């Protein structure tokens, strides 16, 4: 078990950090088999800050390891991170990624069968959060 109760899962001999991440792998694999996606890569690494030395101390580089790199049929690349509950570290690294790689499309993806029904439950983190806010407002309004 890792943080937030995610269970490591093995699919096709590949070890994933969570069951949800392995489900997204199966989804992406199916898209590729159908010809809707040209290719994908697992766990691409992007350097956010190079290694350096400070007052004689060596500091390691700061890297962002995403879950997937999707390459569509027009060769457009999309960096995907499957999220449940993003940590403050993840939020900070996301900002650093966006600053360092403004030309790359980074998406956080969550699985919500209610809100992402057209895509097998896959929806962006931001759309899911917006949906939660709207549902909360509707619930409050109906209680009045």
PDB file of C-alpha atoms in Angstrom:
ATOM      1  CA  UNK A   1       0.000   0.000   0.000  1.00  0.00           C
ATOM      2  CA  UNK A   2       1.192   3.495  -0.781  1.00  0.00           C
ATOM      3  CA  UNK A   3      -0.189   6.875   0.186  1.00  0.00           C
ATOM      4  CA  UNK A   4      -3.970   7.281   0.020  1.00  0.00           C
ATOM      5  CA  UNK A   5      -4.447   3.502  -0.009  1.00  0.00           C
ATOM      6  CA  UNK A   6      -3.371   2.897  -3.628  1.00  0.00           C
ATOM      7  CA  UNK A   7      -2.484  -0.747  -4.244  1.00  0.00           C
ATOM      8  CA  UNK A   8       0.385  -1.583  -6.577  1.00  0.00           C
ATOM      9  CA  UNK A   9      -0.905  -3.710  -9.460  1.00  0.00           C
ATOM     10  CA  UNK A  10       0.778  -5.817 -12.150  1.00  0.00           C
ATOM     11  CA  UNK A  11      -0.702  -6.023 -15.675  1.00  0.00           C
ATOM     12  CA  UNK A  12       1.115  -7.531 -18.677  1.00  0.00           C
ATOM     13  CA  UNK A  13       4.169  -7.922 -16.441  1.00  0.00           C
ATOM     14  CA  UNK A  14       4.241  -4.140 -15.796  1.00  0.00           C
ATOM     15  CA  UNK A  15       4.038  -2.889 -12.205  1.00  0.00           C
ATOM     16  CA  UNK A  16       1.750   0.120 -11.722  1.00  0.00           C
ATOM     17  CA  UNK A  17       1.534   2.351  -8.647  1.00  0.00           C
ATOM     18  CA  UNK A  18      -2.246   1.927  -8.463  1.00  0.00           C
ATOM     19  CA  UNK A  19      -5.126  -0.104  -9.836  1.00  0.00           C
ATOM     20  CA  UNK A  20      -6.528   3.018 -11.507  1.00  0.00           C
ATOM     21  CA  UNK A  21      -3.230   3.580 -13.334  1.00  0.00           C
ATOM     22  CA  UNK A  22      -3.314  -0.021 -14.595  1.00  0.00           C
ATOM     23  CA  UNK A  23      -6.899   0.498 -15.820  1.00  0.00           C
ATOM     24  CA  UNK A  24      -5.781   3.573 -17.756  1.00  0.00           C
ATOM     25  CA  UNK A  25      -2.978   1.486 -19.284  1.00  0.00           C
ATOM     26  CA  UNK A  26      -5.564  -1.045 -20.509  1.00  0.00           C
ATOM     27  CA  UNK A  27      -7.702   1.818 -21.885  1.00  0.00           C
ATOM     28  CA  UNK A  28      -4.744   3.341 -23.770  1.00  0.00           C
ATOM     29  CA  UNK A  29      -3.611  -0.076 -25.006  1.00  0.00           C
ATOM     30  CA  UNK A  30      -7.115  -0.634 -26.431  1.00  0.00           C
ATOM     31  CA  UNK A  31      -7.063   2.789 -28.146  1.00  0.00           C
ATOM     32  CA  UNK A  32      -3.770   1.850 -29.807  1.00  0.00           C
ATOM     33  CA  UNK A  33      -5.109  -1.552 -30.906  1.00  0.00           C
ATOM     34  CA  UNK A  34      -8.152   0.166 -32.474  1.00  0.00           C
ATOM     35  CA  UNK A  35      -5.871   2.586 -34.335  1.00  0.00           C
ATOM     36  CA  UNK A  36      -7.204   5.602 -32.427  1.00  0.00           C
ATOM     37  CA  UNK A  37      -3.746   6.244 -30.957  1.00  0.00           C
ATOM     38  CA  UNK A  38      -0.402   5.908 -32.749  1.00  0.00           C
ATOM     39  CA  UNK A  39       1.667   4.950 -29.704  1.00  0.00           C
ATOM     40  CA  UNK A  40       2.261   5.465 -26.009  1.00  0.00           C
ATOM     41  CA  UNK A  41       5.178   5.266 -23.598  1.00  0.00           C
ATOM     42  CA  UNK A  42       5.205   4.453 -19.910  1.00  0.00           C
ATOM     43  CA  UNK A  43       6.738   6.711 -17.267  1.00  0.00           C
ATOM     44  CA  UNK A  44       8.511   9.355 -19.344  1.00  0.00           C
ATOM     45  CA  UNK A  45      10.890  11.475 -17.266  1.00  0.00           C
ATOM     46  CA  UNK A  46      11.281  15.251 -17.627  1.00  0.00           C
ATOM     47  CA  UNK A  47      14.013  17.261 -15.943  1.00  0.00           C
ATOM     48  CA  UNK A  48      12.533  20.210 -14.064  1.00  0.00           C
ATOM     49  CA  UNK A  49      15.793  21.490 -12.595  1.00  0.00           C
ATOM     50  CA  UNK A  50      19.297  20.252 -13.400  1.00  0.00           C
ATOM     51  CA  UNK A  51      21.694  18.964 -10.757  1.00  0.00           C
ATOM     52  CA  UNK A  52      23.904  21.622  -9.209  1.00  0.00           C
ATOM     53  CA  UNK A  53      26.380  22.324  -6.453  1.00  0.00           C
ATOM     54  CA  UNK A  54      25.689  24.736  -3.601  1.00  0.00           C
ATOM     55  CA  UNK A  55      28.383  25.650  -1.060  1.00  0.00           C
ATOM     56  CA  UNK A  56      30.208  22.413  -1.787  1.00  0.00           C
ATOM     57  CA  UNK A  57      27.069  20.256  -1.530  1.00  0.00           C
ATOM     58  CA  UNK A  58      25.927  18.332  -4.570  1.00  0.00           C
ATOM     59  CA  UNK A  59      22.200  18.558  -5.260  1.00  0.00           C
ATOM     60  CA  UNK A  60      20.391  16.056  -7.444  1.00  0.00           C
ATOM     61  CA  UNK A  61      18.261  17.114 -10.376  1.00  0.00           C
ATOM     62  CA  UNK A  62      14.519  17.466  -9.835  1.00  0.00           C
ATOM     63  CA  UNK A  63      12.594  15.276 -12.263  1.00  0.00           C
ATOM     64  CA  UNK A  64       8.939  14.802 -13.082  1.00  0.00           C
ATOM     65  CA  UNK A  65       8.032  11.215 -13.903  1.00  0.00           C
ATOM     66  CA  UNK A  66       4.646  11.147 -15.588  1.00  0.00           C
ATOM     67  CA  UNK A  67       2.591   7.985 -15.988  1.00  0.00           C
ATOM     68  CA  UNK A  68       2.162   8.039 -19.784  1.00  0.00           C
ATOM     69  CA  UNK A  69       3.162   9.834 -22.942  1.00  0.00           C
ATOM     70  CA  UNK A  70       0.457   9.500 -25.599  1.00  0.00           C
ATOM     71  CA  UNK A  71       1.239  10.054 -29.274  1.00  0.00           C
ATOM     72  CA  UNK A  72      -1.847  10.551 -31.425  1.00  0.00           C
ATOM     73  CA  UNK A  73      -2.153   9.764 -35.135  1.00  0.00           C
ATOM     74  CA  UNK A  74      -1.011  13.313 -36.030  1.00  0.00           C
ATOM     75  CA  UNK A  75       2.120  12.877 -33.838  1.00  0.00           C
ATOM     76  CA  UNK A  76       0.785  15.269 -31.178  1.00  0.00           C
ATOM     77  CA  UNK A  77       2.155  14.332 -27.759  1.00  0.00           C
ATOM     78  CA  UNK A  78       0.205  14.496 -24.509  1.00  0.00           C
ATOM     79  CA  UNK A  79       1.786  13.844 -21.128  1.00  0.00           C
ATOM     80  CA  UNK A  80      -0.635  12.043 -18.791  1.00  0.00           C
ATOM     81  CA  UNK A  81      -0.581  11.626 -15.035  1.00  0.00           C
ATOM     82  CA  UNK A  82      -3.304   9.483 -13.489  1.00  0.00           C
ATOM     83  CA  UNK A  83      -4.368  11.064 -10.213  1.00  0.00           C
ATOM     84  CA  UNK A  84      -6.509  10.145  -7.289  1.00  0.00           C
ATOM     85  CA  UNK A  85      -5.602  12.788  -4.750  1.00  0.00           C
ATOM     86  CA  UNK A  86      -2.741  15.072  -5.828  1.00  0.00           C
ATOM     87  CA  UNK A  87      -0.158  15.847  -3.155  1.00  0.00           C
ATOM     88  CA  UNK A  88       1.288  19.308  -2.609  1.00  0.00           C
ATOM     89  CA  UNK A  89       4.548  17.950  -4.083  1.00  0.00           C
ATOM     90  CA  UNK A  90       2.672  16.886  -7.247  1.00  0.00           C
ATOM     91  CA  UNK A  91       1.049  20.328  -7.539  1.00  0.00           C
ATOM     92  CA  UNK A  92       4.433  22.041  -7.232  1.00  0.00           C
ATOM     93  CA  UNK A  93       6.077  19.754  -9.789  1.00  0.00           C
ATOM     94  CA  UNK A  94       3.163  20.351 -12.156  1.00  0.00           C
ATOM     95  CA  UNK A  95       3.790  24.104 -12.014  1.00  0.00           C
ATOM     96  CA  UNK A  96       7.501  23.565 -12.603  1.00  0.00           C
ATOM     97  CA  UNK A  97       6.715  21.278 -15.558  1.00  0.00           C
ATOM     98  CA  UNK A  98       4.366  23.838 -17.111  1.00  0.00           C
ATOM     99  CA  UNK A  99       7.018  26.553 -16.735  1.00  0.00           C
ATOM    100  CA  UNK A 100       9.887  24.431 -18.085  1.00  0.00           C
ATOM    101  CA  UNK A 101       7.894  22.775 -20.904  1.00  0.00           C
ATOM    102  CA  UNK A 102       5.257  25.309 -22.061  1.00  0.00           C
ATOM    103  CA  UNK A 103       5.017  23.559 -25.437  1.00  0.00           C
ATOM    104  CA  UNK A 104       4.018  20.191 -23.880  1.00  0.00           C
ATOM    105  CA  UNK A 105       0.413  19.296 -23.122  1.00  0.00           C
ATOM    106  CA  UNK A 106       0.194  17.914 -19.554  1.00  0.00           C
ATOM    107  CA  UNK A 107      -3.091  16.454 -18.367  1.00  0.00           C
ATOM    108  CA  UNK A 108      -4.034  15.021 -15.005  1.00  0.00           C
ATOM    109  CA  UNK A 109      -6.609  12.267 -15.492  1.00  0.00           C
ATOM    110  CA  UNK A 110      -8.992  10.713 -12.965  1.00  0.00           C
ATOM    111  CA  UNK A 111     -11.543   7.940 -13.274  1.00  0.00           C
ATOM    112  CA  UNK A 112     -15.127   8.927 -12.545  1.00  0.00           C
ATOM    113  CA  UNK A 113     -17.749   6.699 -14.131  1.00  0.00           C
ATOM    114  CA  UNK A 114     -20.506   9.251 -13.475  1.00  0.00           C
ATOM    115  CA  UNK A 115     -18.826  12.290 -15.047  1.00  0.00           C
ATOM    116  CA  UNK A 116     -16.693  10.603 -17.714  1.00  0.00           C
ATOM    117  CA  UNK A 117     -19.206   8.143 -19.100  1.00  0.00           C
ATOM    118  CA  UNK A 118     -18.348   8.802 -22.787  1.00  0.00           C
ATOM    119  CA  UNK A 119     -14.659   7.961 -22.266  1.00  0.00           C
ATOM    120  CA  UNK A 120     -14.856   4.875 -20.084  1.00  0.00           C
ATOM    121  CA  UNK A 121     -14.857   7.043 -16.977  1.00  0.00           C
ATOM    122  CA  UNK A 122     -11.713   9.023 -17.825  1.00  0.00           C
ATOM    123  CA  UNK A 123     -11.958  12.762 -17.246  1.00  0.00           C
ATOM    124  CA  UNK A 124      -9.450  15.519 -16.548  1.00  0.00           C
ATOM    125  CA  UNK A 125      -8.792  16.320 -12.911  1.00  0.00           C
ATOM    126  CA  UNK A 126     -10.000  19.891 -13.458  1.00  0.00           C
ATOM    127  CA  UNK A 127     -13.292  18.801 -15.062  1.00  0.00           C
ATOM    128  CA  UNK A 128     -13.862  16.376 -12.201  1.00  0.00           C
ATOM    129  CA  UNK A 129     -13.235  19.067  -9.588  1.00  0.00           C
ATOM    130  CA  UNK A 130     -15.625  21.419 -11.413  1.00  0.00           C
ATOM    131  CA  UNK A 131     -18.238  18.657 -11.506  1.00  0.00           C
ATOM    132  CA  UNK A 132     -17.850  18.141  -7.751  1.00  0.00           C
ATOM    133  CA  UNK A 133     -18.425  21.866  -7.132  1.00  0.00           C
ATOM    134  CA  UNK A 134     -21.549  21.900  -9.309  1.00  0.00           C
ATOM    135  CA  UNK A 135     -22.928  18.779  -7.608  1.00  0.00           C
ATOM    136  CA  UNK A 136     -22.315  20.342  -4.190  1.00  0.00           C
ATOM    137  CA  UNK A 137     -24.159  23.539  -5.223  1.00  0.00           C
ATOM    138  CA  UNK A 138     -27.092  21.513  -6.578  1.00  0.00           C
ATOM    139  CA  UNK A 139     -27.279  19.499  -3.375  1.00  0.00           C
ATOM    140  CA  UNK A 140     -27.285  22.680  -1.251  1.00  0.00           C
ATOM    141  CA  UNK A 141     -29.968  24.265  -3.448  1.00  0.00           C
ATOM    142  CA  UNK A 142     -32.213  21.190  -3.241  1.00  0.00           C
ATOM    143  CA  UNK A 143     -31.951  21.117   0.562  1.00  0.00           C
ATOM    144  CA  UNK A 144     -33.446  24.610   0.884  1.00  0.00           C
TER     145      UNK A 144
END
